[in-house]
């Protein structure tokens, strides 16, 4: 089959594009998302949260094509036989682009690696890890002087998060989703933006493959234990027979998002400083400090 833009053979279906046109298509799509949604301003200092996986390298590379004031922040959770490899990839990637990279670890910040916490405590890995990760990302993005924190969340991530909140009757949590995360506007919170919002996981996988990036360690070993994993499986199965469902889900979610935000704004508690660490929190002690205390 021929590319819809030229005479070359296609490497991707729907849209049917050859290698060069597919790469351009993804880069244009991300740049358009940034521009049309006003995600980045000229004078922004961007901190990109990267792990060395396909999504973070893609957002880093494509954003760097149009914006140079970028610092990279990575979190080393301490996941043996996985994170050390992705961080190696990330170091190489940043070195090639002459980008400043800062790595913060659970070991140093919380006294233990994620593996160690999980070997002694019965808790869903992503519940603990996600809390610690968000905490460190915000804390250090602030210290690095970020005006925006970029993450590699894609269309699939967004569809999964919405479904998870629906299934667990926590629709109020979806008010924090969208192209710019969060509902609280406060200096203590760095706005988090998602330039890959309209790119599917399949598209990003194809993009990194066609760019020739060697990404062997793309999935955290704890993923199969997560609720997100089963939702992701269900959505992928559904997408096979109902093409475009994930995109429709996210686009329709965006239509109800303003209402969700409005509703949660009414219920918001004012932000205070955590009495233990001084980071922003809606309760006396923030969730990261609560977890740190509760874990052995
Ligand atoms: Fe942490 Fe879960 Fe992500 Fe693994 S999949 S890095 S445990 S949040």
mmCIF file of C-alpha atoms and ligand atoms in Angstrom:
data_model
loop_
_atom_site.group_PDB
_atom_site.id
_atom_site.type_symbol
_atom_site.label_atom_id
_atom_site.label_comp_id
_atom_site.label_asym_id
_atom_site.label_seq_id
_atom_site.Cartn_x
_atom_site.Cartn_y
_atom_site.Cartn_z
ATOM 1 C CA UNK A 1 0.000 0.000 0.000
ATOM 2 C CA UNK A 2 1.247 3.513 -0.839
ATOM 3 C CA UNK A 3 1.673 6.421 1.556
ATOM 4 C CA UNK A 4 -1.181 8.930 1.366
ATOM 5 C CA UNK A 5 1.374 11.759 0.954
ATOM 6 C CA UNK A 6 3.889 10.249 -1.493
ATOM 7 C CA UNK A 7 4.786 7.216 -3.582
ATOM 8 C CA UNK A 8 6.636 5.348 -0.806
ATOM 9 C CA UNK A 9 5.377 2.213 0.930
ATOM 10 C CA UNK A 10 3.470 2.662 4.180
ATOM 11 C CA UNK A 11 4.981 1.699 7.530
ATOM 12 C CA UNK A 12 1.881 2.640 9.558
ATOM 13 C CA UNK A 13 -1.824 2.160 8.960
ATOM 14 C CA UNK A 14 -4.477 4.734 9.802
ATOM 15 C CA UNK A 15 -3.131 7.186 8.892
ATOM 16 C CA UNK A 16 -1.428 5.338 6.018
ATOM 17 C CA UNK A 17 2.033 6.879 5.970
ATOM 18 C CA UNK A 18 5.612 6.074 4.986
ATOM 19 C CA UNK A 19 8.432 6.385 7.515
ATOM 20 C CA UNK A 20 9.321 10.044 6.855
ATOM 21 C CA UNK A 21 5.727 11.223 6.705
ATOM 22 C CA UNK A 22 4.785 9.275 9.842
ATOM 23 C CA UNK A 23 7.633 10.860 11.814
ATOM 24 C CA UNK A 24 6.584 14.313 10.586
ATOM 25 C CA UNK A 25 2.933 13.527 11.374
ATOM 26 C CA UNK A 26 3.717 12.730 15.043
ATOM 27 C CA UNK A 27 5.985 15.743 15.487
ATOM 28 C CA UNK A 28 3.393 18.065 13.924
ATOM 29 C CA UNK A 29 0.652 16.553 16.064
ATOM 30 C CA UNK A 30 2.592 17.241 19.276
ATOM 31 C CA UNK A 31 3.587 20.758 18.204
ATOM 32 C CA UNK A 32 -0.028 21.472 17.262
ATOM 33 C CA UNK A 33 -1.234 20.226 20.673
ATOM 34 C CA UNK A 34 1.238 22.581 22.366
ATOM 35 C CA UNK A 35 0.307 25.548 20.197
ATOM 36 C CA UNK A 36 -3.464 25.188 20.069
ATOM 37 C CA UNK A 37 -3.723 24.642 23.799
ATOM 38 C CA UNK A 38 -1.211 27.307 24.708
ATOM 39 C CA UNK A 39 0.778 24.795 26.762
ATOM 40 C CA UNK A 40 4.185 26.471 26.471
ATOM 41 C CA UNK A 41 5.142 30.149 26.336
ATOM 42 C CA UNK A 42 8.402 31.508 24.916
ATOM 43 C CA UNK A 43 9.851 32.415 28.329
ATOM 44 C CA UNK A 44 8.908 29.147 30.061
ATOM 45 C CA UNK A 45 11.577 27.150 31.818
ATOM 46 C CA UNK A 46 10.563 23.574 31.223
ATOM 47 C CA UNK A 47 11.425 20.691 33.462
ATOM 48 C CA UNK A 48 10.705 17.393 31.720
ATOM 49 C CA UNK A 49 9.993 14.399 33.927
ATOM 50 C CA UNK A 50 11.703 11.545 32.121
ATOM 51 C CA UNK A 51 12.365 7.904 32.846
ATOM 52 C CA UNK A 52 14.155 6.816 29.701
ATOM 53 C CA UNK A 53 11.048 4.987 28.433
ATOM 54 C CA UNK A 54 9.397 5.576 25.055
ATOM 55 C CA UNK A 55 6.919 8.256 26.159
ATOM 56 C CA UNK A 56 9.355 10.439 28.049
ATOM 57 C CA UNK A 57 12.021 10.274 25.329
ATOM 58 C CA UNK A 58 9.426 11.180 22.716
ATOM 59 C CA UNK A 59 8.099 14.179 24.633
ATOM 60 C CA UNK A 60 11.651 15.269 25.389
ATOM 61 C CA UNK A 61 12.859 14.999 21.802
ATOM 62 C CA UNK A 62 9.832 16.607 20.154
ATOM 63 C CA UNK A 63 9.584 19.461 22.655
ATOM 64 C CA UNK A 64 13.305 20.149 22.338
ATOM 65 C CA UNK A 65 12.819 20.694 18.589
ATOM 66 C CA UNK A 66 10.864 23.881 19.365
ATOM 67 C CA UNK A 67 11.953 24.951 22.863
ATOM 68 C CA UNK A 68 15.513 25.008 24.198
ATOM 69 C CA UNK A 69 15.130 26.099 27.829
ATOM 70 C CA UNK A 70 14.783 22.568 29.169
ATOM 71 C CA UNK A 71 16.108 20.691 32.190
ATOM 72 C CA UNK A 72 15.464 16.974 32.650
ATOM 73 C CA UNK A 73 14.386 15.455 35.957
ATOM 74 C CA UNK A 74 14.372 11.714 36.606
ATOM 75 C CA UNK A 75 13.298 9.627 39.569
ATOM 76 C CA UNK A 76 15.157 6.459 40.484
ATOM 77 C CA UNK A 77 12.603 4.420 42.421
ATOM 78 C CA UNK A 78 15.017 1.562 42.945
ATOM 79 C CA UNK A 79 13.461 -1.122 40.740
ATOM 80 C CA UNK A 80 16.162 -3.699 40.161
ATOM 81 C CA UNK A 81 16.959 -4.926 36.639
ATOM 82 C CA UNK A 82 14.758 -2.215 35.171
ATOM 83 C CA UNK A 83 15.301 1.386 36.225
ATOM 84 C CA UNK A 84 19.096 1.302 36.027
ATOM 85 C CA UNK A 85 18.770 0.369 32.340
ATOM 86 C CA UNK A 86 16.236 3.060 31.417
ATOM 87 C CA UNK A 87 18.302 5.658 33.282
ATOM 88 C CA UNK A 88 21.355 4.651 31.258
ATOM 89 C CA UNK A 89 19.359 5.256 28.064
ATOM 90 C CA UNK A 90 18.197 8.610 29.423
ATOM 91 C CA UNK A 91 21.731 9.706 30.329
ATOM 92 C CA UNK A 92 22.917 8.941 26.788
ATOM 93 C CA UNK A 93 19.906 10.713 25.284
ATOM 94 C CA UNK A 94 20.507 13.878 27.332
ATOM 95 C CA UNK A 95 24.240 13.809 26.650
ATOM 96 C CA UNK A 96 23.643 13.693 22.884
ATOM 97 C CA UNK A 97 21.402 16.771 23.171
ATOM 98 C CA UNK A 98 23.542 18.541 25.751
ATOM 99 C CA UNK A 99 20.665 18.620 28.241
ATOM 100 C CA UNK A 100 21.100 19.011 31.984
ATOM 101 C CA UNK A 101 19.836 15.904 33.831
ATOM 102 C CA UNK A 102 19.044 15.639 37.567
ATOM 103 C CA UNK A 103 18.280 12.269 39.153
ATOM 104 C CA UNK A 104 16.598 11.911 42.566
ATOM 105 C CA UNK A 105 16.175 8.561 44.289
ATOM 106 C CA UNK A 106 13.693 7.054 46.747
ATOM 107 C CA UNK A 107 16.686 5.614 48.586
ATOM 108 C CA UNK A 108 18.114 9.053 49.273
ATOM 109 C CA UNK A 109 14.796 10.870 49.768
ATOM 110 C CA UNK A 110 12.814 8.261 51.698
ATOM 111 C CA UNK A 111 15.538 5.980 53.056
ATOM 112 C CA UNK A 112 14.631 2.881 51.013
ATOM 113 C CA UNK A 113 14.202 1.714 47.443
ATOM 114 C CA UNK A 114 10.734 0.843 46.126
ATOM 115 C CA UNK A 115 11.786 -2.831 45.941
ATOM 116 C CA UNK A 116 12.707 -2.741 49.609
ATOM 117 C CA UNK A 117 9.416 -1.090 50.678
ATOM 118 C CA UNK A 118 7.413 -3.621 48.692
ATOM 119 C CA UNK A 119 9.283 -6.600 50.085
ATOM 120 C CA UNK A 120 8.163 -5.652 53.610
ATOM 121 C CA UNK A 121 4.753 -4.010 53.142
ATOM 122 C CA UNK A 122 1.528 -5.212 51.556
ATOM 123 C CA UNK A 123 0.517 -2.372 49.262
ATOM 124 C CA UNK A 124 -0.165 -1.944 45.548
ATOM 125 C CA UNK A 125 3.192 -0.872 44.058
ATOM 126 C CA UNK A 126 1.788 1.975 41.973
ATOM 127 C CA UNK A 127 -0.156 3.463 44.896
ATOM 128 C CA UNK A 128 3.022 3.969 46.886
ATOM 129 C CA UNK A 129 5.271 4.709 43.941
ATOM 130 C CA UNK A 130 2.857 7.198 42.342
ATOM 131 C CA UNK A 131 2.550 9.201 45.570
ATOM 132 C CA UNK A 132 6.313 9.373 46.081
ATOM 133 C CA UNK A 133 6.931 10.179 42.431
ATOM 134 C CA UNK A 134 4.433 13.068 42.249
ATOM 135 C CA UNK A 135 5.843 14.434 45.500
ATOM 136 C CA UNK A 136 9.453 14.439 44.269
ATOM 137 C CA UNK A 137 8.569 15.730 40.829
ATOM 138 C CA UNK A 138 6.821 18.780 42.227
ATOM 139 C CA UNK A 139 9.415 19.392 44.937
ATOM 140 C CA UNK A 140 12.393 19.299 42.581
ATOM 141 C CA UNK A 141 10.730 20.932 39.579
ATOM 142 C CA UNK A 142 10.227 23.895 41.927
ATOM 143 C CA UNK A 143 13.857 23.780 43.064
ATOM 144 C CA UNK A 144 15.040 23.652 39.451
ATOM 145 C CA UNK A 145 13.072 26.819 38.743
ATOM 146 C CA UNK A 146 10.454 25.266 36.456
ATOM 147 C CA UNK A 147 7.512 27.269 35.224
ATOM 148 C CA UNK A 148 6.032 24.071 33.698
ATOM 149 C CA UNK A 149 6.587 20.396 34.354
ATOM 150 C CA UNK A 150 6.144 18.191 31.275
ATOM 151 C CA UNK A 151 5.218 14.538 31.431
ATOM 152 C CA UNK A 152 4.954 11.867 28.739
ATOM 153 C CA UNK A 153 1.314 10.913 29.382
ATOM 154 C CA UNK A 154 -0.374 9.800 26.182
ATOM 155 C CA UNK A 155 -3.929 9.215 24.944
ATOM 156 C CA UNK A 156 -4.042 5.662 26.314
ATOM 157 C CA UNK A 157 -2.916 6.814 29.774
ATOM 158 C CA UNK A 158 -5.628 9.438 29.831
ATOM 159 C CA UNK A 159 -8.369 7.021 28.695
ATOM 160 C CA UNK A 160 -7.235 4.479 31.328
ATOM 161 C CA UNK A 161 -7.198 7.062 34.127
ATOM 162 C CA UNK A 162 -10.726 8.207 33.275
ATOM 163 C CA UNK A 163 -12.047 4.633 33.182
ATOM 164 C CA UNK A 164 -10.313 3.787 36.475
ATOM 165 C CA UNK A 165 -11.989 6.742 38.161
ATOM 166 C CA UNK A 166 -15.365 5.789 36.693
ATOM 167 C CA UNK A 167 -15.062 2.158 37.819
ATOM 168 C CA UNK A 168 -14.049 3.140 41.340
ATOM 169 C CA UNK A 169 -16.662 5.897 41.664
ATOM 170 C CA UNK A 170 -14.011 8.574 41.993
ATOM 171 C CA UNK A 171 -15.067 10.781 39.125
ATOM 172 C CA UNK A 172 -14.024 13.829 41.186
ATOM 173 C CA UNK A 173 -10.384 12.723 40.669
ATOM 174 C CA UNK A 174 -10.811 13.102 36.915
ATOM 175 C CA UNK A 175 -11.117 16.864 37.438
ATOM 176 C CA UNK A 176 -7.309 16.774 37.764
ATOM 177 C CA UNK A 177 -6.905 15.190 34.331
ATOM 178 C CA UNK A 178 -6.681 17.006 31.007
ATOM 179 C CA UNK A 179 -3.853 18.616 29.051
ATOM 180 C CA UNK A 180 -2.840 20.622 32.099
ATOM 181 C CA UNK A 181 -3.010 18.594 35.290
ATOM 182 C CA UNK A 182 -4.468 19.785 38.558
ATOM 183 C CA UNK A 183 -7.240 22.016 39.746
ATOM 184 C CA UNK A 184 -5.386 24.039 42.333
ATOM 185 C CA UNK A 185 -3.617 27.157 41.099
ATOM 186 C CA UNK A 186 -0.906 27.784 43.651
ATOM 187 C CA UNK A 187 2.758 28.809 43.488
ATOM 188 C CA UNK A 188 3.658 25.668 45.430
ATOM 189 C CA UNK A 189 2.364 23.495 42.585
ATOM 190 C CA UNK A 190 4.173 23.583 39.252
ATOM 191 C CA UNK A 191 1.604 23.217 36.416
ATOM 192 C CA UNK A 192 1.996 19.823 34.762
ATOM 193 C CA UNK A 193 1.382 19.591 31.016
ATOM 194 C CA UNK A 194 1.015 16.662 28.618
ATOM 195 C CA UNK A 195 2.094 17.409 25.033
ATOM 196 C CA UNK A 196 1.544 13.752 23.931
ATOM 197 C CA UNK A 197 -2.097 13.958 24.985
ATOM 198 C CA UNK A 198 -3.518 13.109 21.539
ATOM 199 C CA UNK A 199 -0.890 10.501 20.563
ATOM 200 C CA UNK A 200 -1.804 6.877 21.111
ATOM 201 C CA UNK A 201 0.560 4.389 22.699
ATOM 202 C CA UNK A 202 0.720 2.546 19.372
ATOM 203 C CA UNK A 203 1.775 5.726 17.564
ATOM 204 C CA UNK A 204 4.480 6.496 20.112
ATOM 205 C CA UNK A 205 5.809 2.943 19.972
ATOM 206 C CA UNK A 206 6.001 3.201 16.170
ATOM 207 C CA UNK A 207 7.650 6.648 16.380
ATOM 208 C CA UNK A 208 10.443 5.487 18.714
ATOM 209 C CA UNK A 209 10.999 2.371 16.596
ATOM 210 C CA UNK A 210 11.233 4.388 13.374
ATOM 211 C CA UNK A 211 13.585 6.876 15.021
ATOM 212 C CA UNK A 212 15.835 3.896 15.717
ATOM 213 C CA UNK A 213 15.936 4.358 19.478
ATOM 214 C CA UNK A 214 16.997 1.171 21.169
ATOM 215 C CA UNK A 215 14.474 0.783 24.034
ATOM 216 C CA UNK A 216 14.633 -2.719 25.443
ATOM 217 C CA UNK A 217 13.348 -2.035 28.935
ATOM 218 C CA UNK A 218 10.049 -0.300 28.391
ATOM 219 C CA UNK A 219 7.767 -1.782 31.025
ATOM 220 C CA UNK A 220 8.095 -1.655 34.786
ATOM 221 C CA UNK A 221 7.944 -5.188 36.288
ATOM 222 C CA UNK A 222 5.241 -4.034 38.731
ATOM 223 C CA UNK A 223 2.816 -3.033 35.952
ATOM 224 C CA UNK A 224 0.926 -6.394 35.897
ATOM 225 C CA UNK A 225 -0.012 -5.863 39.574
ATOM 226 C CA UNK A 226 -1.746 -2.580 38.844
ATOM 227 C CA UNK A 227 -5.442 -1.883 38.324
ATOM 228 C CA UNK A 228 -4.403 0.222 35.330
ATOM 229 C CA UNK A 229 -3.019 -2.901 33.657
ATOM 230 C CA UNK A 230 -6.377 -4.695 33.575
ATOM 231 C CA UNK A 231 -8.174 -1.544 32.383
ATOM 232 C CA UNK A 232 -5.563 -1.101 29.681
ATOM 233 C CA UNK A 233 -6.110 -4.704 28.509
ATOM 234 C CA UNK A 234 -9.869 -4.207 28.346
ATOM 235 C CA UNK A 235 -9.558 -0.954 26.411
ATOM 236 C CA UNK A 236 -7.093 -2.507 23.956
ATOM 237 C CA UNK A 237 -9.436 -5.449 23.340
ATOM 238 C CA UNK A 238 -12.339 -3.086 22.788
ATOM 239 C CA UNK A 239 -10.282 -0.913 20.416
ATOM 240 C CA UNK A 240 -9.574 -3.931 18.168
ATOM 241 C CA UNK A 241 -13.257 -4.228 17.213
ATOM 242 C CA UNK A 242 -14.247 -0.597 17.705
ATOM 243 C CA UNK A 243 -11.506 1.510 16.159
ATOM 244 C CA UNK A 244 -11.196 4.999 17.540
ATOM 245 C CA UNK A 245 -12.919 4.250 20.859
ATOM 246 C CA UNK A 246 -10.011 5.438 23.004
ATOM 247 C CA UNK A 247 -9.764 8.676 21.080
ATOM 248 C CA UNK A 248 -13.532 9.191 21.336
ATOM 249 C CA UNK A 249 -13.412 8.484 25.050
ATOM 250 C CA UNK A 250 -10.731 11.134 25.628
ATOM 251 C CA UNK A 251 -12.330 13.704 23.317
ATOM 252 C CA UNK A 252 -15.696 13.282 25.038
ATOM 253 C CA UNK A 253 -14.032 13.411 28.432
ATOM 254 C CA UNK A 254 -12.598 16.808 27.464
ATOM 255 C CA UNK A 255 -16.140 18.042 26.813
ATOM 256 C CA UNK A 256 -17.233 17.277 30.388
ATOM 257 C CA UNK A 257 -13.938 18.314 32.027
ATOM 258 C CA UNK A 258 -14.876 22.007 32.568
ATOM 259 C CA UNK A 259 -17.985 20.884 34.497
ATOM 260 C CA UNK A 260 -15.929 18.452 36.582
ATOM 261 C CA UNK A 261 -13.407 21.185 37.394
ATOM 262 C CA UNK A 262 -16.152 23.600 38.339
ATOM 263 C CA UNK A 263 -17.685 21.040 40.696
ATOM 264 C CA UNK A 264 -14.419 20.156 42.379
ATOM 265 C CA UNK A 265 -13.416 23.799 42.789
ATOM 266 C CA UNK A 266 -16.447 24.189 45.050
ATOM 267 C CA UNK A 267 -15.278 21.290 47.218
ATOM 268 C CA UNK A 268 -11.597 22.292 47.415
ATOM 269 C CA UNK A 269 -9.925 22.699 50.767
ATOM 270 C CA UNK A 270 -7.332 25.504 50.943
ATOM 271 C CA UNK A 271 -3.702 24.381 50.648
ATOM 272 C CA UNK A 272 -1.497 24.331 53.721
ATOM 273 C CA UNK A 273 2.088 23.269 54.314
ATOM 274 C CA UNK A 274 2.709 19.716 55.494
ATOM 275 C CA UNK A 275 3.864 19.958 59.117
ATOM 276 C CA UNK A 276 6.537 17.300 58.476
ATOM 277 C CA UNK A 277 8.160 18.399 55.229
ATOM 278 C CA UNK A 278 6.723 21.800 54.340
ATOM 279 C CA UNK A 279 5.471 20.671 50.929
ATOM 280 C CA UNK A 280 1.935 21.670 49.831
ATOM 281 C CA UNK A 281 -0.867 19.527 51.176
ATOM 282 C CA UNK A 282 -4.598 19.697 51.837
ATOM 283 C CA UNK A 283 -4.121 17.869 55.132
ATOM 284 C CA UNK A 284 -1.799 18.523 58.114
ATOM 285 C CA UNK A 285 0.554 15.752 56.970
ATOM 286 C CA UNK A 286 0.965 15.138 53.228
ATOM 287 C CA UNK A 287 0.409 11.700 51.678
ATOM 288 C CA UNK A 288 4.112 11.078 51.034
ATOM 289 C CA UNK A 289 4.936 11.686 54.726
ATOM 290 C CA UNK A 290 1.983 9.512 55.800
ATOM 291 C CA UNK A 291 3.246 6.629 53.638
ATOM 292 C CA UNK A 292 6.816 7.094 54.788
ATOM 293 C CA UNK A 293 5.705 6.819 58.414
ATOM 294 C CA UNK A 294 3.353 3.875 57.871
ATOM 295 C CA UNK A 295 5.897 1.727 55.992
ATOM 296 C CA UNK A 296 8.500 -0.414 57.713
HETATM 297 FE FE1 LIG B 1 6.071 2.972 39.874
HETATM 298 FE FE2 LIG B 1 3.871 1.649 39.097
HETATM 299 FE FE3 LIG B 1 5.171 3.241 37.386
HETATM 300 FE FE4 LIG B 1 6.298 0.934 38.181
HETATM 301 S S1 LIG B 1 4.401 1.155 36.972
HETATM 302 S S2 LIG B 1 7.313 2.921 38.005
HETATM 303 S S3 LIG B 1 5.586 0.824 40.301
HETATM 304 S S4 LIG B 1 4.086 3.882 39.247
#
